[in-house]
Amino acid sequence: MKKKFIDYIIIYLGCFIQAFSITCILKPNNLTVGGITGLALTIDKFTGINYTYIYYSICLTILICAKIFLGKKEVKKIILLSTTYPIILIIMNHFKFNFLQDTPDKILICIYYGIFMGIGTGMVLKKGFSQGSSDTVAKILHKKFFSFMEFTQVLLGLDIVILVFSGLAFGKTAVLYAIIMQMIYSKTISAVLFGFGSSLVKVVIISDQLVKISQFMSNTINRGYSIGSVIGGKNHIKREKIISVCSLREAMLIKDFITKIDEDAFINIVPTIGAWGKEDGLQNLKE
C-alpha cells in the first residue's frame, strides 16, 4: 500500500508538471504542439472555447471509443488519467502565468517546454500509466482502418495531420517550433525512463576462440555473458556464440581483444535502449 501511495504521488506530480508546461509555457507564448493538446489549442483558436474544456471533451470521447473498439482491457489502462488529468489542466489554467515572460527567444521556450513536458510524461509512463491521448486514437485507427500500416506510421500520420491543422491557426513557424519541442520532449522522456547512464549495447560474438574470449570477459572486464548456438546460412554448420550486454567502452575492449586472437571472428554490436538485472552497469528491476 505504501508503494502504491508513493506511485500515485509520482504519477500526479507528473500530471501537474505536464499541466504547468501547457498552461504556463506553451499557451502564454502562443505555441502549439502535436497530439490532443495541439488539437485542443487549435480549436480554441478558431472557436474561442477554452482549450481545457475541449481537451476534456476529447479525452472522454477517446475513452468511449476505446471501450467500443478496443475493449475493457485498453480502457482500464487509460480511464484513471483520462478522467482526472484534464481536471488538473482546468485547475492549473485558472492559476496560469507566463513562466518565461522575460525570455523572448522562442527556441529557449521550446527547450523549456520539451524538458518540463518530457519529465512530467516520463514520470507517468514510468509507472505504467497512460492518459489515453493520440496514441489511443492511433490504436483505434490502426485496428479499424489502417491495419495494413505499422502502428508507428499511423501515429506519425495523425500527428502530422494535427500539426498541419494547427498551422492554419498558429502559422507555419509555430509548426516548426512544435517539431523542435517534440524532439526535445522525446529525448527527455527517454532520459527519465532509461536514465543518463552510459549507453548500453548488445554484443554477439561467433568465434573459434570462445573459451579465451569468455575468460577475458569474466576475469578482465568482469562482464557476464550467455552462450547460445547458431547455424550458418551457407554451410549449415552449428557453432556457439557469446551474447552479452555491456557498455560501449567494454564492447570496444572485447573487440580489440578478439582482433588479436581471431581475425576471422564475427562481432555484432547493437544499441540497447535499456537492460535490467543485478549485474554491474545494469539497472535494478525495482527502479
GROMACS .gro file of C-alpha atoms in nm:
model
  287
    1MET     CA    1   0.000   0.000   0.000
    2LYS     CA    2   0.287   0.236   0.083
    3LYS     CA    3   0.448   0.170  -0.258
    4LYS     CA    4   0.116   0.230  -0.438
    5PHE     CA    5   0.068   0.555  -0.247
    6ILE     CA    6   0.415   0.676  -0.349
    7ASP     CA    7   0.348   0.568  -0.709
    8TYR     CA    8   0.030   0.776  -0.723
    9ILE     CA    9   0.212   1.076  -0.578
   10ILE     CA   10   0.473   1.045  -0.856
   11ILE     CA   11   0.203   0.999  -1.122
   12TYR     CA   12   0.006   1.306  -1.022
   13LEU     CA   13   0.320   1.513  -0.970
   14GLY     CA   14   0.400   1.423  -1.331
   15CYS     CA   15   0.049   1.532  -1.433
   16PHE     CA   16   0.093   1.870  -1.259
   17ILE     CA   17   0.426   1.922  -1.435
   18GLN     CA   18   0.259   1.847  -1.770
   19ALA     CA   19  -0.027   2.087  -1.693
   20PHE     CA   20   0.225   2.353  -1.586
   21SER     CA   21   0.411   2.307  -1.915
   22ILE     CA   22   0.094   2.370  -2.115
   23THR     CA   23  -0.066   2.649  -1.910
   24CYS     CA   24   0.249   2.841  -1.811
   25ILE     CA   25   0.485   2.785  -2.104
   26LEU     CA   26   0.305   2.672  -2.420
   27LYS     CA   27  -0.022   2.867  -2.417
   28PRO     CA   28   0.109   3.208  -2.294
   29ASN     CA   29   0.372   3.208  -2.570
   30ASN     CA   30   0.120   3.131  -2.846
   31LEU     CA   31   0.280   2.799  -2.943
   32THR     CA   32   0.128   2.467  -3.036
   33VAL     CA   33   0.225   2.100  -3.040
   34GLY     CA   34   0.105   1.777  -3.193
   35GLY     CA   35  -0.136   1.537  -3.029
   36ILE     CA   36  -0.456   1.611  -2.841
   37THR     CA   37  -0.307   1.920  -2.675
   38GLY     CA   38  -0.233   2.077  -3.013
   39LEU     CA   39  -0.579   1.987  -3.142
   40ALA     CA   40  -0.747   2.144  -2.838
   41LEU     CA   41  -0.537   2.462  -2.867
   42THR     CA   42  -0.620   2.493  -3.237
   43ILE     CA   43  -0.995   2.451  -3.184
   44ASP     CA   44  -0.970   2.713  -2.908
   45LYS     CA   45  -0.801   2.947  -3.156
   46PHE     CA   46  -1.081   2.906  -3.410
   47THR     CA   47  -1.381   2.898  -3.176
   48GLY     CA   48  -1.279   3.087  -2.862
   49ILE     CA   49  -1.389   2.794  -2.642
   50ASN     CA   50  -1.144   2.734  -2.358
   51TYR     CA   51  -0.896   2.465  -2.471
   52THR     CA   52  -0.905   2.286  -2.132
   53TYR     CA   53  -1.275   2.202  -2.176
   54ILE     CA   54  -1.211   2.097  -2.535
   55TYR     CA   55  -0.928   1.875  -2.409
   56TYR     CA   56  -1.156   1.713  -2.151
   57SER     CA   57  -1.428   1.652  -2.413
   58ILE     CA   58  -1.177   1.491  -2.649
   59CYS     CA   59  -1.041   1.268  -2.370
   60LEU     CA   60  -1.389   1.146  -2.276
   61THR     CA   61  -1.467   1.082  -2.644
   62ILE     CA   62  -1.146   0.882  -2.680
   63LEU     CA   63  -1.234   0.684  -2.367
   64ILE     CA   64  -1.577   0.592  -2.508
   65CYS     CA   65  -1.427   0.500  -2.846
   66ALA     CA   66  -1.161   0.287  -2.675
   67LYS     CA   67  -1.437   0.097  -2.492
   68ILE     CA   68  -1.625   0.037  -2.818
   69PHE     CA   69  -1.335  -0.050  -3.049
   70LEU     CA   70  -1.055  -0.175  -2.822
   71GLY     CA   71  -1.241  -0.333  -2.529
   72LYS     CA   72  -1.231  -0.312  -2.149
   73LYS     CA   73  -0.865  -0.410  -2.120
   74GLU     CA   74  -0.749  -0.099  -2.304
   75VAL     CA   75  -0.994   0.123  -2.114
   76LYS     CA   76  -0.852   0.008  -1.779
   77LYS     CA   77  -0.510   0.141  -1.883
   78ILE     CA   78  -0.633   0.493  -1.951
   79ILE     CA   79  -0.952   0.552  -1.751
   80LEU     CA   80  -0.785   0.696  -1.438
   81LEU     CA   81  -0.580   0.970  -1.605
   82SER     CA   82  -0.827   1.026  -1.890
   83THR     CA   83  -1.078   1.148  -1.633
   84THR     CA   84  -0.850   1.316  -1.377
   85TYR     CA   85  -0.567   1.476  -1.576
   86PRO     CA   86  -0.800   1.714  -1.768
   87ILE     CA   87  -0.934   1.834  -1.430
   88ILE     CA   88  -0.577   1.915  -1.324
   89LEU     CA   89  -0.532   2.103  -1.652
   90ILE     CA   90  -0.850   2.304  -1.590
   91ILE     CA   91  -0.739   2.392  -1.235
   92MET     CA   92  -0.391   2.491  -1.347
   93ASN     CA   93  -0.536   2.708  -1.621
   94HIS     CA   94  -0.704   2.926  -1.355
   95PHE     CA   95  -0.363   2.999  -1.200
   96LYS     CA   96  -0.180   3.042  -1.529
   97PHE     CA   97   0.109   3.283  -1.572
   98ASN     CA   98   0.387   3.317  -1.826
   99PHE     CA   99   0.677   3.133  -1.670
  100LEU     CA  100   0.909   3.266  -1.943
  101GLN     CA  101   0.777   3.619  -1.988
  102ASP     CA  102   1.134   3.758  -1.977
  103THR     CA  103   1.254   3.510  -2.242
  104PRO     CA  104   1.190   3.644  -2.593
  105ASP     CA  105   1.380   3.363  -2.765
  106LYS     CA  106   1.126   3.108  -2.894
  107ILE     CA  107   1.391   2.834  -2.922
  108LEU     CA  108   1.464   2.861  -2.550
  109ILE     CA  109   1.091   2.845  -2.479
  110CYS     CA  110   1.070   2.529  -2.691
  111ILE     CA  111   1.358   2.376  -2.492
  112TYR     CA  112   1.194   2.462  -2.161
  113TYR     CA  113   0.861   2.315  -2.273
  114GLY     CA  114   1.020   1.997  -2.412
  115ILE     CA  115   1.216   1.934  -2.091
  116PHE     CA  116   0.928   2.007  -1.849
  117MET     CA  117   0.670   1.815  -2.053
  118GLY     CA  118   0.910   1.526  -2.108
  119ILE     CA  119   0.984   1.498  -1.735
  120GLY     CA  120   0.613   1.501  -1.648
  121THR     CA  121   0.519   1.246  -1.916
  122GLY     CA  122   0.816   1.025  -1.830
  123MET     CA  123   0.713   1.015  -1.464
  124VAL     CA  124   0.365   0.896  -1.565
  125LEU     CA  125   0.487   0.641  -1.821
  126LYS     CA  126   0.750   0.500  -1.584
  127LYS     CA  127   0.469   0.392  -1.350
  128GLY     CA  128   0.287   0.218  -1.637
  129PHE     CA  129   0.003   0.467  -1.682
  130SER     CA  130  -0.128   0.644  -1.991
  131GLN     CA  131  -0.356   0.942  -2.045
  132GLY     CA  132  -0.526   0.795  -2.349
  133SER     CA  133  -0.432   1.068  -2.591
  134SER     CA  134  -0.325   1.046  -2.955
  135ASP     CA  135  -0.164   0.702  -2.909
  136THR     CA  136  -0.507   0.556  -2.821
  137VAL     CA  137  -0.664   0.728  -3.124
  138ALA     CA  138  -0.386   0.580  -3.339
  139LYS     CA  139  -0.461   0.231  -3.197
  140ILE     CA  140  -0.828   0.268  -3.294
  141LEU     CA  141  -0.742   0.393  -3.646
  142HIS     CA  142  -0.485   0.118  -3.687
  143LYS     CA  143  -0.732  -0.153  -3.586
  144LYS     CA  144  -1.034  -0.029  -3.784
  145PHE     CA  145  -0.892   0.138  -4.094
  146PHE     CA  146  -0.514   0.114  -4.135
  147SER     CA  147  -0.422  -0.240  -4.029
  148PHE     CA  148  -0.203  -0.265  -4.343
  149MET     CA  149   0.025   0.002  -4.194
  150GLU     CA  150   0.253  -0.009  -3.891
  151PHE     CA  151   0.115   0.146  -3.573
  152THR     CA  152   0.401   0.397  -3.554
  153GLN     CA  153   0.321   0.514  -3.908
  154VAL     CA  154  -0.043   0.571  -3.813
  155LEU     CA  155   0.064   0.767  -3.503
  156LEU     CA  156   0.307   0.977  -3.705
  157GLY     CA  157   0.040   1.044  -3.969
  158LEU     CA  158  -0.208   1.151  -3.702
  159ASP     CA  159   0.042   1.396  -3.551
  160ILE     CA  160   0.122   1.537  -3.897
  161VAL     CA  161  -0.248   1.597  -3.969
  162ILE     CA  162  -0.292   1.774  -3.633
  163LEU     CA  163   0.019   1.988  -3.692
  164VAL     CA  164  -0.100   2.087  -4.041
  165PHE     CA  165  -0.438   2.181  -3.892
  166SER     CA  166  -0.257   2.375  -3.617
  167GLY     CA  167  -0.054   2.558  -3.880
  168LEU     CA  168  -0.374   2.713  -4.016
  169ALA     CA  169  -0.431   2.881  -3.678
  170PHE     CA  170  -0.079   2.942  -3.548
  171GLY     CA  171   0.119   2.980  -3.870
  172LYS     CA  172   0.395   2.778  -4.036
  173THR     CA  173   0.665   2.896  -3.794
  174ALA     CA  174   0.473   2.761  -3.496
  175VAL     CA  175   0.466   2.418  -3.663
  176LEU     CA  176   0.844   2.423  -3.693
  177TYR     CA  177   0.871   2.513  -3.324
  178ALA     CA  178   0.633   2.225  -3.247
  179ILE     CA  179   0.867   1.981  -3.423
  180ILE     CA  180   1.162   2.113  -3.217
  181MET     CA  181   0.960   2.072  -2.896
  182GLN     CA  182   0.863   1.718  -2.995
  183MET     CA  183   1.228   1.619  -3.046
  184ILE     CA  184   1.336   1.759  -2.706
  185TYR     CA  185   1.026   1.608  -2.542
  186SER     CA  186   1.104   1.260  -2.680
  187LYS     CA  187   1.468   1.274  -2.570
  188THR     CA  188   1.368   1.388  -2.221
  189ILE     CA  189   1.118   1.103  -2.185
  190SER     CA  190   1.392   0.854  -2.279
  191ALA     CA  191   1.623   1.008  -2.018
  192VAL     CA  192   1.353   0.980  -1.748
  193LEU     CA  193   1.266   0.622  -1.841
  194PHE     CA  194   1.616   0.485  -1.902
  195GLY     CA  195   1.846   0.728  -1.720
  196PHE     CA  196   2.151   0.927  -1.815
  197GLY     CA  197   2.397   0.641  -1.774
  198SER     CA  198   2.643   0.529  -2.037
  199SER     CA  199   2.490   0.376  -2.349
  200LEU     CA  200   2.443   0.001  -2.337
  201VAL     CA  201   2.496  -0.231  -2.632
  202LYS     CA  202   2.431  -0.596  -2.701
  203VAL     CA  203   2.736  -0.784  -2.827
  204VAL     CA  204   2.706  -1.108  -3.025
  205ILE     CA  205   3.030  -1.296  -3.096
  206ILE     CA  206   3.090  -1.605  -3.313
  207SER     CA  207   3.447  -1.729  -3.290
  208ASP     CA  208   3.667  -2.039  -3.263
  209GLN     CA  209   3.822  -1.886  -2.952
  210LEU     CA  210   3.515  -1.865  -2.729
  211VAL     CA  211   3.698  -2.008  -2.425
  212LYS     CA  212   3.963  -1.733  -2.432
  213ILE     CA  213   3.702  -1.466  -2.505
  214SER     CA  214   3.477  -1.578  -2.219
  215GLN     CA  215   3.774  -1.584  -1.980
  216PHE     CA  216   3.868  -1.230  -2.087
  217MET     CA  217   3.509  -1.111  -2.030
  218SER     CA  218   3.485  -1.277  -1.688
  219ASN     CA  219   3.831  -1.207  -1.550
  220THR     CA  220   3.950  -0.885  -1.717
  221ILE     CA  221   3.643  -0.667  -1.765
  222ASN     CA  222   3.416  -0.850  -1.517
  223ARG     CA  223   3.125  -0.878  -1.759
  224GLY     CA  224   2.869  -1.160  -1.762
  225TYR     CA  225   2.758  -1.338  -2.076
  226SER     CA  226   2.536  -1.612  -2.217
  227ILE     CA  227   2.628  -1.886  -2.463
  228GLY     CA  228   2.391  -1.994  -2.738
  229SER     CA  229   2.412  -2.170  -3.071
  230VAL     CA  230   2.370  -2.059  -3.430
  231ILE     CA  231   2.359  -2.240  -3.766
  232GLY     CA  232   2.541  -2.093  -4.064
  233GLY     CA  233   2.323  -1.996  -4.360
  234LYS     CA  234   2.562  -2.124  -4.629
  235ASN     CA  235   2.740  -2.423  -4.476
  236HIS     CA  236   2.469  -2.515  -4.219
  237ILE     CA  237   2.740  -2.576  -3.959
  238LYS     CA  238   2.631  -2.536  -3.598
  239ARG     CA  239   2.854  -2.307  -3.390
  240GLU     CA  240   2.842  -2.150  -3.046
  241LYS     CA  241   2.803  -1.778  -2.986
  242ILE     CA  242   2.851  -1.544  -2.690
  243ILE     CA  243   2.586  -1.285  -2.609
  244SER     CA  244   2.641  -1.003  -2.360
  245VAL     CA  245   2.502  -0.661  -2.268
  246CYS     CA  246   2.772  -0.411  -2.174
  247SER     CA  247   2.882  -0.050  -2.214
  248LEU     CA  248   3.016   0.072  -2.548
  249ARG     CA  249   3.363   0.108  -2.394
  250GLU     CA  250   3.358  -0.256  -2.278
  251ALA     CA  251   3.238  -0.366  -2.623
  252MET     CA  252   3.541  -0.195  -2.779
  253LEU     CA  253   3.774  -0.367  -2.532
  254ILE     CA  254   3.619  -0.703  -2.624
  255LYS     CA  255   3.656  -0.624  -2.995
  256ASP     CA  256   4.022  -0.525  -2.955
  257PHE     CA  257   4.095  -0.847  -2.764
  258ILE     CA  258   3.922  -1.064  -3.026
  259THR     CA  259   4.113  -0.886  -3.306
  260LYS     CA  260   4.439  -1.010  -3.150
  261ILE     CA  261   4.337  -1.377  -3.121
  262ASP     CA  262   4.087  -1.441  -3.403
  263GLU     CA  263   4.071  -1.215  -3.707
  264ASP     CA  264   3.805  -1.442  -3.861
  265ALA     CA  265   3.557  -1.387  -3.577
  266PHE     CA  266   3.214  -1.234  -3.629
  267ILE     CA  267   3.115  -0.949  -3.393
  268ASN     CA  268   2.780  -0.772  -3.393
  269ILE     CA  269   2.725  -0.468  -3.167
  270VAL     CA  270   2.366  -0.339  -3.141
  271PRO     CA  271   2.242  -0.036  -2.936
  272THR     CA  272   2.019  -0.135  -2.642
  273ILE     CA  273   1.754   0.101  -2.506
  274GLY     CA  274   1.754  -0.049  -2.158
  275ALA     CA  275   1.862  -0.354  -1.962
  276TRP     CA  276   1.771  -0.459  -1.608
  277GLY     CA  277   1.943  -0.704  -1.376
  278LYS     CA  278   2.178  -0.741  -1.080
  279GLU     CA  279   2.496  -0.723  -1.282
  280ASP     CA  280   2.729  -0.422  -1.273
  281GLY     CA  281   2.618  -0.140  -1.502
  282LEU     CA  282   2.258  -0.261  -1.536
  283GLN     CA  283   1.952  -0.101  -1.379
  284ASN     CA  284   1.784  -0.265  -1.083
  285LEU     CA  285   1.450  -0.424  -1.172
  286LYS     CA  286   1.278  -0.234  -0.886
  287GLU     CA  287   1.383   0.105  -1.017
   0.00000   0.00000   0.00000
